[in-house]
């Protein structure tokens, strides 16, 4: 069987993986959504029909649309305030950057576990010599046994 397309969501799409998919002639679609919005609200940086997205002063996504759960708090303009950080490109499209509520402090520095995970995965081959190690974050422990997650 042949893979023709991949949906990417939940974390930023790394450029080297995007390039690798392009070389393999695999279409990629960057998605953004959350449980509070009944899943998908944006595809390839463009809000789906019926959805409005903007950024607040902290670059957090603000989302407005009929798919937002009725129990979620909305501001006076009807926007749901997420803790997800994004950026708006010159063409008006958006990119997901990180989930700010997952950050933790280590040695006085804020650490993004998704970026840490991406670094580990990018250098996975370097980890194959590790016979037994632990990576510990405030939210989970990852045991590395023979370099395998």
mmCIF file of C-alpha atoms in Angstrom:
data_model
loop_
_atom_site.group_PDB
_atom_site.id
_atom_site.type_symbol
_atom_site.label_atom_id
_atom_site.label_comp_id
_atom_site.label_asym_id
_atom_site.label_seq_id
_atom_site.Cartn_x
_atom_site.Cartn_y
_atom_site.Cartn_z
ATOM 1 C CA UNK A 1 0.000 0.000 0.000
ATOM 2 C CA UNK A 2 1.014 3.564 -0.572
ATOM 3 C CA UNK A 3 0.743 6.543 1.773
ATOM 4 C CA UNK A 4 -0.528 9.577 -0.140
ATOM 5 C CA UNK A 5 -1.352 12.056 2.625
ATOM 6 C CA UNK A 6 -0.648 12.697 6.294
ATOM 7 C CA UNK A 7 -2.572 14.926 8.722
ATOM 8 C CA UNK A 8 -0.308 16.657 11.257
ATOM 9 C CA UNK A 9 -1.725 18.035 14.502
ATOM 10 C CA UNK A 10 -1.043 18.404 18.207
ATOM 11 C CA UNK A 11 2.447 19.816 17.736
ATOM 12 C CA UNK A 12 4.333 22.005 15.267
ATOM 13 C CA UNK A 13 5.257 20.264 12.014
ATOM 14 C CA UNK A 14 9.056 20.106 11.899
ATOM 15 C CA UNK A 15 10.573 21.486 8.697
ATOM 16 C CA UNK A 16 12.865 18.494 8.142
ATOM 17 C CA UNK A 17 9.900 16.111 8.319
ATOM 18 C CA UNK A 18 7.929 18.354 5.971
ATOM 19 C CA UNK A 19 10.817 18.255 3.490
ATOM 20 C CA UNK A 20 11.160 14.471 3.825
ATOM 21 C CA UNK A 21 7.449 14.010 3.089
ATOM 22 C CA UNK A 22 7.771 16.283 0.059
ATOM 23 C CA UNK A 23 10.692 14.212 -1.251
ATOM 24 C CA UNK A 24 8.567 11.080 -0.871
ATOM 25 C CA UNK A 25 5.705 12.796 -2.733
ATOM 26 C CA UNK A 26 3.428 12.594 0.310
ATOM 27 C CA UNK A 27 0.907 15.406 0.752
ATOM 28 C CA UNK A 28 0.808 16.885 4.241
ATOM 29 C CA UNK A 29 -1.978 18.834 5.902
ATOM 30 C CA UNK A 30 -1.363 20.824 9.051
ATOM 31 C CA UNK A 31 -4.417 20.733 11.298
ATOM 32 C CA UNK A 32 -5.385 22.599 14.436
ATOM 33 C CA UNK A 33 -8.219 21.901 16.796
ATOM 34 C CA UNK A 34 -9.032 20.856 20.313
ATOM 35 C CA UNK A 35 -11.656 18.935 22.249
ATOM 36 C CA UNK A 36 -13.270 22.222 23.325
ATOM 37 C CA UNK A 37 -13.919 23.089 19.664
ATOM 38 C CA UNK A 38 -15.269 19.676 18.655
ATOM 39 C CA UNK A 39 -11.961 18.932 16.948
ATOM 40 C CA UNK A 40 -10.728 20.623 13.776
ATOM 41 C CA UNK A 41 -11.008 24.419 13.353
ATOM 42 C CA UNK A 42 -8.100 25.158 11.005
ATOM 43 C CA UNK A 43 -6.481 23.400 8.054
ATOM 44 C CA UNK A 44 -3.119 24.517 6.627
ATOM 45 C CA UNK A 45 -3.344 27.745 8.626
ATOM 46 C CA UNK A 46 -6.793 28.734 7.352
ATOM 47 C CA UNK A 47 -9.873 28.681 9.611
ATOM 48 C CA UNK A 48 -12.597 26.340 8.410
ATOM 49 C CA UNK A 49 -15.903 27.803 7.262
ATOM 50 C CA UNK A 50 -17.833 29.138 10.246
ATOM 51 C CA UNK A 51 -14.707 29.604 12.385
ATOM 52 C CA UNK A 52 -12.941 32.843 13.278
ATOM 53 C CA UNK A 53 -9.428 32.862 14.687
ATOM 54 C CA UNK A 54 -7.282 35.702 15.945
ATOM 55 C CA UNK A 55 -4.360 36.156 18.342
ATOM 56 C CA UNK A 56 -4.392 38.014 21.646
ATOM 57 C CA UNK A 57 -1.534 40.156 23.016
ATOM 58 C CA UNK A 58 0.274 36.973 24.165
ATOM 59 C CA UNK A 59 -0.136 35.322 20.754
ATOM 60 C CA UNK A 60 -2.670 32.849 22.159
ATOM 61 C CA UNK A 61 -5.330 31.665 19.724
ATOM 62 C CA UNK A 62 -8.803 33.086 20.248
ATOM 63 C CA UNK A 63 -11.459 30.993 18.512
ATOM 64 C CA UNK A 64 -15.059 31.816 17.666
ATOM 65 C CA UNK A 65 -17.504 29.459 16.014
ATOM 66 C CA UNK A 66 -20.541 27.240 16.437
ATOM 67 C CA UNK A 67 -18.428 24.151 17.181
ATOM 68 C CA UNK A 68 -17.150 25.481 20.530
ATOM 69 C CA UNK A 69 -18.584 23.568 23.477
ATOM 70 C CA UNK A 70 -21.409 25.454 25.170
ATOM 71 C CA UNK A 71 -19.785 24.982 28.584
ATOM 72 C CA UNK A 72 -16.599 26.838 27.601
ATOM 73 C CA UNK A 73 -16.225 30.453 28.803
ATOM 74 C CA UNK A 74 -16.393 33.049 26.019
ATOM 75 C CA UNK A 75 -15.373 36.699 26.112
ATOM 76 C CA UNK A 76 -17.855 39.516 25.367
ATOM 77 C CA UNK A 77 -17.177 39.118 21.616
ATOM 78 C CA UNK A 78 -17.861 35.358 21.719
ATOM 79 C CA UNK A 79 -14.236 34.166 21.494
ATOM 80 C CA UNK A 80 -12.851 31.217 23.434
ATOM 81 C CA UNK A 81 -9.367 31.972 24.822
ATOM 82 C CA UNK A 82 -6.977 29.060 24.357
ATOM 83 C CA UNK A 83 -3.546 28.624 25.929
ATOM 84 C CA UNK A 84 -2.137 27.643 22.535
ATOM 85 C CA UNK A 85 0.461 29.985 21.080
ATOM 86 C CA UNK A 86 0.400 30.778 17.383
ATOM 87 C CA UNK A 87 1.670 33.253 14.863
ATOM 88 C CA UNK A 88 0.055 34.947 11.912
ATOM 89 C CA UNK A 89 1.994 34.958 8.660
ATOM 90 C CA UNK A 90 2.146 37.801 6.135
ATOM 91 C CA UNK A 91 -0.456 36.029 3.959
ATOM 92 C CA UNK A 92 -2.922 36.030 6.888
ATOM 93 C CA UNK A 93 -2.662 32.301 7.613
ATOM 94 C CA UNK A 94 -1.802 30.984 11.069
ATOM 95 C CA UNK A 95 0.742 28.530 12.454
ATOM 96 C CA UNK A 96 0.591 26.615 15.709
ATOM 97 C CA UNK A 97 3.742 27.222 17.774
ATOM 98 C CA UNK A 98 3.281 25.568 21.162
ATOM 99 C CA UNK A 99 0.918 24.775 23.995
ATOM 100 C CA UNK A 100 1.865 27.291 26.678
ATOM 101 C CA UNK A 101 0.169 25.381 29.494
ATOM 102 C CA UNK A 102 2.589 22.464 29.099
ATOM 103 C CA UNK A 103 5.697 24.531 29.837
ATOM 104 C CA UNK A 104 7.663 23.752 32.984
ATOM 105 C CA UNK A 105 10.513 25.520 34.733
ATOM 106 C CA UNK A 106 13.967 23.971 35.020
ATOM 107 C CA UNK A 107 17.007 25.865 36.321
ATOM 108 C CA UNK A 108 15.062 29.116 35.958
ATOM 109 C CA UNK A 109 14.256 28.500 32.308
ATOM 110 C CA UNK A 110 10.844 27.667 30.800
ATOM 111 C CA UNK A 111 11.002 24.317 28.949
ATOM 112 C CA UNK A 112 8.558 23.127 26.304
ATOM 113 C CA UNK A 113 8.257 19.323 26.576
ATOM 114 C CA UNK A 114 7.099 19.092 22.948
ATOM 115 C CA UNK A 115 10.296 20.793 21.753
ATOM 116 C CA UNK A 116 12.346 18.577 24.059
ATOM 117 C CA UNK A 117 10.618 15.506 22.632
ATOM 118 C CA UNK A 118 11.277 16.723 19.061
ATOM 119 C CA UNK A 119 14.977 17.165 19.848
ATOM 120 C CA UNK A 120 15.157 13.691 21.349
ATOM 121 C CA UNK A 121 13.381 12.148 18.363
ATOM 122 C CA UNK A 122 15.545 14.069 15.895
ATOM 123 C CA UNK A 123 18.653 12.646 17.537
ATOM 124 C CA UNK A 124 17.128 9.249 18.259
ATOM 125 C CA UNK A 125 20.014 7.369 16.681
ATOM 126 C CA UNK A 126 22.359 8.961 19.175
ATOM 127 C CA UNK A 127 20.281 7.440 21.966
ATOM 128 C CA UNK A 128 20.717 3.857 20.806
ATOM 129 C CA UNK A 129 23.906 3.531 22.884
ATOM 130 C CA UNK A 130 22.054 4.330 26.092
ATOM 131 C CA UNK A 131 21.339 1.083 27.896
ATOM 132 C CA UNK A 132 19.014 2.425 30.576
ATOM 133 C CA UNK A 133 18.026 6.043 31.221
ATOM 134 C CA UNK A 134 15.122 8.132 32.387
ATOM 135 C CA UNK A 135 13.802 11.417 31.067
ATOM 136 C CA UNK A 136 11.593 12.993 33.724
ATOM 137 C CA UNK A 137 9.183 15.880 33.200
ATOM 138 C CA UNK A 138 6.567 17.151 35.663
ATOM 139 C CA UNK A 139 3.865 15.349 33.665
ATOM 140 C CA UNK A 140 5.376 11.996 32.740
ATOM 141 C CA UNK A 141 8.393 9.748 32.961
ATOM 142 C CA UNK A 142 9.871 8.272 29.797
ATOM 143 C CA UNK A 143 11.992 5.182 30.284
ATOM 144 C CA UNK A 144 14.599 4.594 27.632
ATOM 145 C CA UNK A 145 15.613 0.964 27.406
ATOM 146 C CA UNK A 146 18.222 0.281 24.732
ATOM 147 C CA UNK A 147 17.323 3.627 23.185
ATOM 148 C CA UNK A 148 13.668 2.707 22.620
ATOM 149 C CA UNK A 149 10.824 4.824 24.037
#
